[in-house]
Short mmCIF file of C-alpha atoms in Angstrom, two decimals:
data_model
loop_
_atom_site.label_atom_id
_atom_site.label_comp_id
_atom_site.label_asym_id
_atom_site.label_seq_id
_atom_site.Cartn_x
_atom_site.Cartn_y
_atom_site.Cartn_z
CA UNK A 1 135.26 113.35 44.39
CA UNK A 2 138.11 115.59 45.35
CA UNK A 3 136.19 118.62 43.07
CA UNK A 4 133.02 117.97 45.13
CA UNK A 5 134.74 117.91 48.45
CA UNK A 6 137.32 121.03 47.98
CA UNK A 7 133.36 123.07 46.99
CA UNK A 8 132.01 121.00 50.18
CA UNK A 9 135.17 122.69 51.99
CA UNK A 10 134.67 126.31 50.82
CA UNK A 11 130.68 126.33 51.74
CA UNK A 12 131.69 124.54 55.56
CA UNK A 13 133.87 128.08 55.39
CA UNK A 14 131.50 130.72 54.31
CA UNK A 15 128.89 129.08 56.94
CA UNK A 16 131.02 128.87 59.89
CA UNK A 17 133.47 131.54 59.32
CA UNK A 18 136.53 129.74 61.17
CA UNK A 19 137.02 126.25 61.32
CA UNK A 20 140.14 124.18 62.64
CA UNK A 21 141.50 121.05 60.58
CA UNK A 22 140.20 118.84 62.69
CA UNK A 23 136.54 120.11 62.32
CA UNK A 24 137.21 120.29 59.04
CA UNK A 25 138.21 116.76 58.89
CA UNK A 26 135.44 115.27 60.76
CA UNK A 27 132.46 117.35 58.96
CA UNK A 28 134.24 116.04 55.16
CA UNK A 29 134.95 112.59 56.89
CA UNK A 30 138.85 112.25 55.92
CA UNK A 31 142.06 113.00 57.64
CA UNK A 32 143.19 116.41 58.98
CA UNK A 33 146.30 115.51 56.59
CA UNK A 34 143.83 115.81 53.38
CA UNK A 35 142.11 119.17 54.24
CA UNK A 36 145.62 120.31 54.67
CA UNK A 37 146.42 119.59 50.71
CA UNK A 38 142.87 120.70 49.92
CA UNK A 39 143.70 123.96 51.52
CA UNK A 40 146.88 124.25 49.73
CA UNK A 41 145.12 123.14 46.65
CA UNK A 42 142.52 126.39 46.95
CA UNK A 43 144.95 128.87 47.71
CA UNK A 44 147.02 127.87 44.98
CA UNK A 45 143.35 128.17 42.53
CA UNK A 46 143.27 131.70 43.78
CA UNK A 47 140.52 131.23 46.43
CA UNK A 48 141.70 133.34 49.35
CA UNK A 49 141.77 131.01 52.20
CA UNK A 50 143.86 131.50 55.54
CA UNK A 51 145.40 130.27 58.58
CA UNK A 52 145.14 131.99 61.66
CA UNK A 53 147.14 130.04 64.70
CA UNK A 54 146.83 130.06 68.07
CA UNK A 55 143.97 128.05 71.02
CA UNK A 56 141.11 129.20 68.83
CA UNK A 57 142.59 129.55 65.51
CA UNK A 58 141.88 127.88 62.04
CA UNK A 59 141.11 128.41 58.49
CA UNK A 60 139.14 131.19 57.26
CA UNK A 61 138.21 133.05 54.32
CA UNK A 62 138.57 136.65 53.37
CA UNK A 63 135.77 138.56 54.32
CA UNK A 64 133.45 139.15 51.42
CA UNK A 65 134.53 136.46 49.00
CA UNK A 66 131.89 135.03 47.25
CA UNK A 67 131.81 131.57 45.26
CA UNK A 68 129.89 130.82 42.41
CA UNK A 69 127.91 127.36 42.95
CA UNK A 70 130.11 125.62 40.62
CA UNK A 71 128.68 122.09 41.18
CA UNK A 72 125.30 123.12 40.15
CA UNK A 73 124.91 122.79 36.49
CA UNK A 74 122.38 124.23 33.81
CA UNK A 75 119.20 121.72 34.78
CA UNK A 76 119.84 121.56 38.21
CA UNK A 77 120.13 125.77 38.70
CA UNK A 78 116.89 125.82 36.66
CA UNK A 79 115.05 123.25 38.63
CA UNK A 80 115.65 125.71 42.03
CA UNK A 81 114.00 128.25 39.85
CA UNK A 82 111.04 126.54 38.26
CA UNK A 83 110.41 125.17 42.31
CA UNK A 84 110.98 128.31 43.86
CA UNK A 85 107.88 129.70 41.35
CA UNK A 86 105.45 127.08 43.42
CA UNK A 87 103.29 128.84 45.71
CA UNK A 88 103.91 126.08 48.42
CA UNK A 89 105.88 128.79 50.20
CA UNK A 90 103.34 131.27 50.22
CA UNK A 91 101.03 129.34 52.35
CA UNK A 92 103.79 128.78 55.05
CA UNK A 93 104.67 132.27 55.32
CA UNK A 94 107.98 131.86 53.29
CA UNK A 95 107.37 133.79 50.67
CA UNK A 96 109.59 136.97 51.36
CA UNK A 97 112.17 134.38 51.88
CA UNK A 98 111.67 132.13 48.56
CA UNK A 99 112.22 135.73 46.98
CA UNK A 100 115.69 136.40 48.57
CA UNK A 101 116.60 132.37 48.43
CA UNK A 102 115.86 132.71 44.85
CA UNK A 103 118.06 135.82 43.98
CA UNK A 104 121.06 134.37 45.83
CA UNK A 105 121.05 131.54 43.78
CA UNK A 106 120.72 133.24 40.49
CA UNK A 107 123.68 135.43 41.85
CA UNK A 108 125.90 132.80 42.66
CA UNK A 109 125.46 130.69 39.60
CA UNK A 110 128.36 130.87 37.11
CA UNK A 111 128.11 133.41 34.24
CA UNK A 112 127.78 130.96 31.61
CA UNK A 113 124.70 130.15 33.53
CA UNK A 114 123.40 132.73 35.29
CA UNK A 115 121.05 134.46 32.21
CA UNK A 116 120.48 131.22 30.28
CA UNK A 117 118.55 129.48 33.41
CA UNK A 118 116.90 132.96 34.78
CA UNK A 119 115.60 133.16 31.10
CA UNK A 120 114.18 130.27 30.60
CA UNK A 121 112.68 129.83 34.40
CA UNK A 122 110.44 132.81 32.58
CA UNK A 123 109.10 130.24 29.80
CA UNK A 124 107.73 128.38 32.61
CA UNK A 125 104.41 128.93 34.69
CA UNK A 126 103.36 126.60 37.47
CA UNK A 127 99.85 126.61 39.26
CA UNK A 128 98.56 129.89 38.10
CA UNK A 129 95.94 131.69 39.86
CA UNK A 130 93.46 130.75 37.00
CA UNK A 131 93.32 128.43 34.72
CA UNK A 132 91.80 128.48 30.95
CA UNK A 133 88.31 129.01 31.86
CA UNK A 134 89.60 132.40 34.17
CA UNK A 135 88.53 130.32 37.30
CA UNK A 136 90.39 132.09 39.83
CA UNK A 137 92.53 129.54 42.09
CA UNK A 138 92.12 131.46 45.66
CA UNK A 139 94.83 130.75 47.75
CA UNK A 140 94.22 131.30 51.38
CA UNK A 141 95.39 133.91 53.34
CA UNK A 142 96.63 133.15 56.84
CA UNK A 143 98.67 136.11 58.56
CA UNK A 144 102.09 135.59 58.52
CA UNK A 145 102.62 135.66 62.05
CA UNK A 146 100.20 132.80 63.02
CA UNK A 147 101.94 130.31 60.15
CA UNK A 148 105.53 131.61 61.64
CA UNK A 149 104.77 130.91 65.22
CA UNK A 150 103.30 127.33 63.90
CA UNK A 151 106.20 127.03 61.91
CA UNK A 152 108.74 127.62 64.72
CA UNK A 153 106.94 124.60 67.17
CA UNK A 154 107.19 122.34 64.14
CA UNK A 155 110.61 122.86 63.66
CA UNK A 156 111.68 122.99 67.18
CA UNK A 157 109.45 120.09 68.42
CA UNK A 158 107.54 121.79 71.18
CA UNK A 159 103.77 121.50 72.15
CA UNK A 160 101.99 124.49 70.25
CA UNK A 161 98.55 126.16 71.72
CA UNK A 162 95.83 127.33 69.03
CA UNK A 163 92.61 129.54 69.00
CA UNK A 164 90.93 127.25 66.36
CA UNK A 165 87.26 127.57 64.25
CA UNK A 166 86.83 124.07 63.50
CA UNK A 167 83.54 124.20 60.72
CA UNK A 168 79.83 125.18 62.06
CA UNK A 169 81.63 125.60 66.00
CA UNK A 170 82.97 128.19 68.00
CA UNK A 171 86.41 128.64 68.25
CA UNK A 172 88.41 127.37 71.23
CA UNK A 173 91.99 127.04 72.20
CA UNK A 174 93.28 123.22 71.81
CA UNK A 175 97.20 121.98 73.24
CA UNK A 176 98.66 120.12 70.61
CA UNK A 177 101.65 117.84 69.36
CA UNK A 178 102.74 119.48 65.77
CA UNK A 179 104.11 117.01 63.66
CA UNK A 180 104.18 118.76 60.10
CA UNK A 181 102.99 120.88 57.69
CA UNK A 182 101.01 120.09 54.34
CA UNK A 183 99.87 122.35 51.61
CA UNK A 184 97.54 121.03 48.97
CA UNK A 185 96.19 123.40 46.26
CA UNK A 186 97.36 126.30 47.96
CA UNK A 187 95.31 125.02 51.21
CA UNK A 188 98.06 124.86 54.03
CA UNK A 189 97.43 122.15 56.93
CA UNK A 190 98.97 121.26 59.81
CA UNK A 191 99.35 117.57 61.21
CA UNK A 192 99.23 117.32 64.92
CA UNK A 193 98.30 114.90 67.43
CA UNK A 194 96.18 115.79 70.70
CA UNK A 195 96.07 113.50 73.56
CA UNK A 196 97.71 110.94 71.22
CA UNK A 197 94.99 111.35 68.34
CA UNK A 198 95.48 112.31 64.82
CA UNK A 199 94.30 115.58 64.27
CA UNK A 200 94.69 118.00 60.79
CA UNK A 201 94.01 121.48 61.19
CA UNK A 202 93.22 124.30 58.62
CA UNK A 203 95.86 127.04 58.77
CA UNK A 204 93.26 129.17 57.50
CA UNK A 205 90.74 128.62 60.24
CA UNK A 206 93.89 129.49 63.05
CA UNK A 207 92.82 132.79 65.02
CA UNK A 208 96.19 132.59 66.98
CA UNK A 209 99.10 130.35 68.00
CA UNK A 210 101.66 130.10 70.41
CA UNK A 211 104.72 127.77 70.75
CA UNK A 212 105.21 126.33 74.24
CA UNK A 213 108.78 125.36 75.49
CA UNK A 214 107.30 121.86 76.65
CA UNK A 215 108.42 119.29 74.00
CA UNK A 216 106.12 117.70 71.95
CA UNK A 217 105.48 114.27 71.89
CA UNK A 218 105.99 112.56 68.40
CA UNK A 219 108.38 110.24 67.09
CA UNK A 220 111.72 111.26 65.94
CA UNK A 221 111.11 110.58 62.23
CA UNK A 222 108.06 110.78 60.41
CA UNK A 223 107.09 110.01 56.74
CA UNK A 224 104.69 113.23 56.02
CA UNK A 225 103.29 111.69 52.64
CA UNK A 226 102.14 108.58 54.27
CA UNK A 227 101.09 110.34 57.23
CA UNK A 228 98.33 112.21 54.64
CA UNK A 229 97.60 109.90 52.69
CA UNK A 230 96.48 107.66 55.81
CA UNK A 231 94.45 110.55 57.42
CA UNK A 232 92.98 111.51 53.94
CA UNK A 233 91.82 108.04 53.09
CA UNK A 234 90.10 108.41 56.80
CA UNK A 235 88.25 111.64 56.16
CA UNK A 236 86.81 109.86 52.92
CA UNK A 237 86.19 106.86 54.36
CA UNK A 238 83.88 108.67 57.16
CA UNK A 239 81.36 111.17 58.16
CA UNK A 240 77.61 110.58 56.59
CA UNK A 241 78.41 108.97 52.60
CA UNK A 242 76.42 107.95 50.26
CA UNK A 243 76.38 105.37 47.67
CA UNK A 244 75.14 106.16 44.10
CA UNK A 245 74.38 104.19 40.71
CA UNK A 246 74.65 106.31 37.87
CA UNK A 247 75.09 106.12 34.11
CA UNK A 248 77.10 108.40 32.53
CA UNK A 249 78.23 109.49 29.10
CA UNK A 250 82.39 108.35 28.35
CA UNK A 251 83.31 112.01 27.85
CA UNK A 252 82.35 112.69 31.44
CA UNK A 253 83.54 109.91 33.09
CA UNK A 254 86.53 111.60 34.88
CA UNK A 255 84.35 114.74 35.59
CA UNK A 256 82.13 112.40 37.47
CA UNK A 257 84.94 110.59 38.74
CA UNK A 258 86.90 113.20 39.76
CA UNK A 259 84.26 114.45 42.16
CA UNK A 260 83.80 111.48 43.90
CA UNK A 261 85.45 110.02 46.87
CA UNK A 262 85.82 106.40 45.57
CA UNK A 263 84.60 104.04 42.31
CA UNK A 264 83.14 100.93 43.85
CA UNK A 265 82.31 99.30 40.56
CA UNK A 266 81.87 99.59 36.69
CA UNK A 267 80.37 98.12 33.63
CA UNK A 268 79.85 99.54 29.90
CA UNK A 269 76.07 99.50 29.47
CA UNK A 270 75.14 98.20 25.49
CA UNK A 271 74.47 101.65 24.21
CA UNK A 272 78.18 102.64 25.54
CA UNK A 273 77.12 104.59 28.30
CA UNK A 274 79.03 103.59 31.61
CA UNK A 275 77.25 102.22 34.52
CA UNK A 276 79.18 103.39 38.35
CA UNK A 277 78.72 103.09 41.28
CA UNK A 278 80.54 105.99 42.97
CA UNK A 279 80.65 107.38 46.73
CA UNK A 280 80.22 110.70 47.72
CA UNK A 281 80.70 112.37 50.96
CA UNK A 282 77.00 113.23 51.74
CA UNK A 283 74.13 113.70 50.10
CA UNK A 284 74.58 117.49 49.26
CA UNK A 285 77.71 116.63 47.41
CA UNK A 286 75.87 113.90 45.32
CA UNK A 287 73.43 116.22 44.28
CA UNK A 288 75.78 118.83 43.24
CA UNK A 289 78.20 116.37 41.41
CA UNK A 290 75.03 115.00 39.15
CA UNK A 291 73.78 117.86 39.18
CA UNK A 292 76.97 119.60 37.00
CA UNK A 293 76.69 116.93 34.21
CA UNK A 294 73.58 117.68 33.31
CA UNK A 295 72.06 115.48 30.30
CA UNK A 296 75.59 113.49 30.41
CA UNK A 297 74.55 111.43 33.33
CA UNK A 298 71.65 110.05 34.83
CA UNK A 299 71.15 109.22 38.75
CA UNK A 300 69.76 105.18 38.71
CA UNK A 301 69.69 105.48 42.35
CA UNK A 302 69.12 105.97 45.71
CA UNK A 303 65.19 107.10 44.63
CA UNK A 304 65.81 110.46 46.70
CA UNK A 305 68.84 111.58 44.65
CA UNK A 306 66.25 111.04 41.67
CA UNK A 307 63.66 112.98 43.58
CA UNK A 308 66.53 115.65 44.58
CA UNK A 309 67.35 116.45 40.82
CA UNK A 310 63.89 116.23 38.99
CA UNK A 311 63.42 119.04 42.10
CA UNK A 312 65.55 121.34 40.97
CA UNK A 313 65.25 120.71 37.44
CA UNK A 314 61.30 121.67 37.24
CA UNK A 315 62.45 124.76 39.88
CA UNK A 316 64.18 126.06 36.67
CA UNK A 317 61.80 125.23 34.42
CA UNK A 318 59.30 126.97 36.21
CA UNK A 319 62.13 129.96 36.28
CA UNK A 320 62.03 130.49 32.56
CA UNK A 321 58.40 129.53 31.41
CA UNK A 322 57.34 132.50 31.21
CA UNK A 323 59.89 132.65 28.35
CA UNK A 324 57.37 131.14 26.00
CA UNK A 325 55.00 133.85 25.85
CA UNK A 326 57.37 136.65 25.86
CA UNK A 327 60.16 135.52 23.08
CA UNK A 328 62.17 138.67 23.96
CA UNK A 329 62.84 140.74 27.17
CA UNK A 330 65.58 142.52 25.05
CA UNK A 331 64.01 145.29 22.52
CA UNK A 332 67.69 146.44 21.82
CA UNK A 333 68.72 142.80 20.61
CA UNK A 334 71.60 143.60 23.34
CA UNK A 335 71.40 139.65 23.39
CA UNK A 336 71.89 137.60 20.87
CA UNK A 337 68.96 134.79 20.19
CA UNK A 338 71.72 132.12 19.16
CA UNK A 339 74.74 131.10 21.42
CA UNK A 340 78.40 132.41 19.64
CA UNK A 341 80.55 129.61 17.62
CA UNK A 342 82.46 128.02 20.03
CA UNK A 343 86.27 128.77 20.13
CA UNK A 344 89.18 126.51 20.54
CA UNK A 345 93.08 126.90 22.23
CA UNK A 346 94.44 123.75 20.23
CA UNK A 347 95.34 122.92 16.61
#
């Protein structure tokens, strides 16, 4: 305890510049009598600490003296570094300050640890910007400005003013009550309320902001995961959804699932096809969803989801017919007739 709190001691220092014993005391929560020894106790380690008397005196420490974080060990220096790789900070306009968080740390880790936890931070990749099928993961760009100004009325709890584009309207400026800030696959959001009403709002889709000095009004506390979780489970549970029985091949069950907004109910049909009943947000997003697996599932119903799909599946048909009188449209053989062997990044 005493290690932890003579470390606690020397950061209070390097924050503050001067503080007295009794402000020392108080902020460490023992007697001025103990930060007296534990100011004897650094000195005598060599860490330059000193008293300066008088009304507005106290202890400081030399200008310039820098302290390794010796409380932080291996795992704990390289889980700073593996976070501060998330792109989390990008979205809220942190990023130029992740960088220079980041380099003070590695900088004021001990030496034994300083090239062992840099190194392997390197053998490490979170969220990349594609993944193995070179689908490029887009974050979105929102000028830093905008996310700083909605940043500052978060943190300082004051009514914040927007120019917002909410989808298929025309932008207008809205008064609202910020009460945090979500990002979710590199999609930054920000949860408000407006004339005591949930609202969520696309960073993205901000054209400008501006904190107010009026205070906002939101409760003192708030628990930000439950807070989304509540207002997504309202977004899926609204707007114009559909219900849809389909059978699907196993090896696509979590593609189809993974669409969906909800599983209602399932069965294993006798050939060992599945048999769900999934909802989707509208009927656009239906189609698409059965429309990716192809062959590996089959709409049962509604009868215009059926209609939808055997639409668009003659549509292409009709597309390549003329592919039966003509075998080739290639005289060079630039194309291949058969489809290459298929490749694999597992053993």
């Amino acid at each position: 305890m005493r290690a932890d709190r003579l470390v606690s001691l020397v950061l209070l220092l390097r924050q503050h510049g001067r503080l007295s014993a009794a402000t020392l005391a108080r902020e460490l929560e023992v007697s001025t009598r103990t930060v007296l020894r534990d100011i004897e106790a650094l000195s005598a380690a060599g860490v330059p600490v000193y008293a300066e008397r008088g009304r507005h005196g106290g202890f400081a420490l030399l200008p310039g003296f820098r302290t390794e974080l010796t409380g932080l060990n291996h795992d704990e220096a390289l889980a700073l570094l593996v976070a501060g790789s998330r792109r989390g900070a990008q979205v809220f306009g942190l990023g130029s300050a992740l960088a220079s968080a980041m380099l003070k740390v590695v900088d004021a880790l001990p030496e034994s640890y300083r090239a062992t936890a840099a190194g392997a931070a390197q053998r490490m990749l979170i969220d990349p910007e594609t993944d193995l099928l070179s689908r490029r993961l887009v974050a979105e760009e929102v000028p830093d400005a905008i996310v700083a100004e909605i940043r500052r009325a978060v943190f300082a709890g004051h009514k914040l003013r927007i120019h917002y584009t909410a989808a298929d309207q025309t932008p207008k400026w809205r008064t609202v009550d910020p009460i945090g800030l979500v990002t979710v696959r590199d999609q930054g959001y920000l949860l408000a309320t407006r004339s005591g009403a949930d609202r969520t709002y696309r960073l993205s889709r901000v054209l400008a902001a501006e904190e107010l000095t009026e205070p906002a009004q939101r409760p003192d506390r708030v628990d930000l995961d439950r807070a989304w979780q509540e207002r997504s489970t309202r977004f899926r549970t609204g707007g114009d959804q559909v219900t849809v029985l389909v059978r699907v091949n196993p090896a696509r069950r979590e593609d189809l699932v993974g669409t969906a907004l909800a599983v209602r109910a399932e069965e294993t049909d006798a050939d060992g096809w599945l048999r769900l009943e999934v909802t989707f947000q509208d009927a656009r997003h239906a189609e698409w969803a059965l429309w990716q697996l192809a062959t590996n599932a089959e709409a049962l119903a509604p009868q215009w989801l059926r209609t939808a799909l055997h639409n668009r599946a003659a549509a292409i048909a009709t597309c390549y017919s003329h592919l039966a009188a003509v075998p080739s449209l290639f005289t060079n053989n630039k194309f291949p007739d058969t489809a290459p062997p298929s490749t694999s990044t597992s053993n």
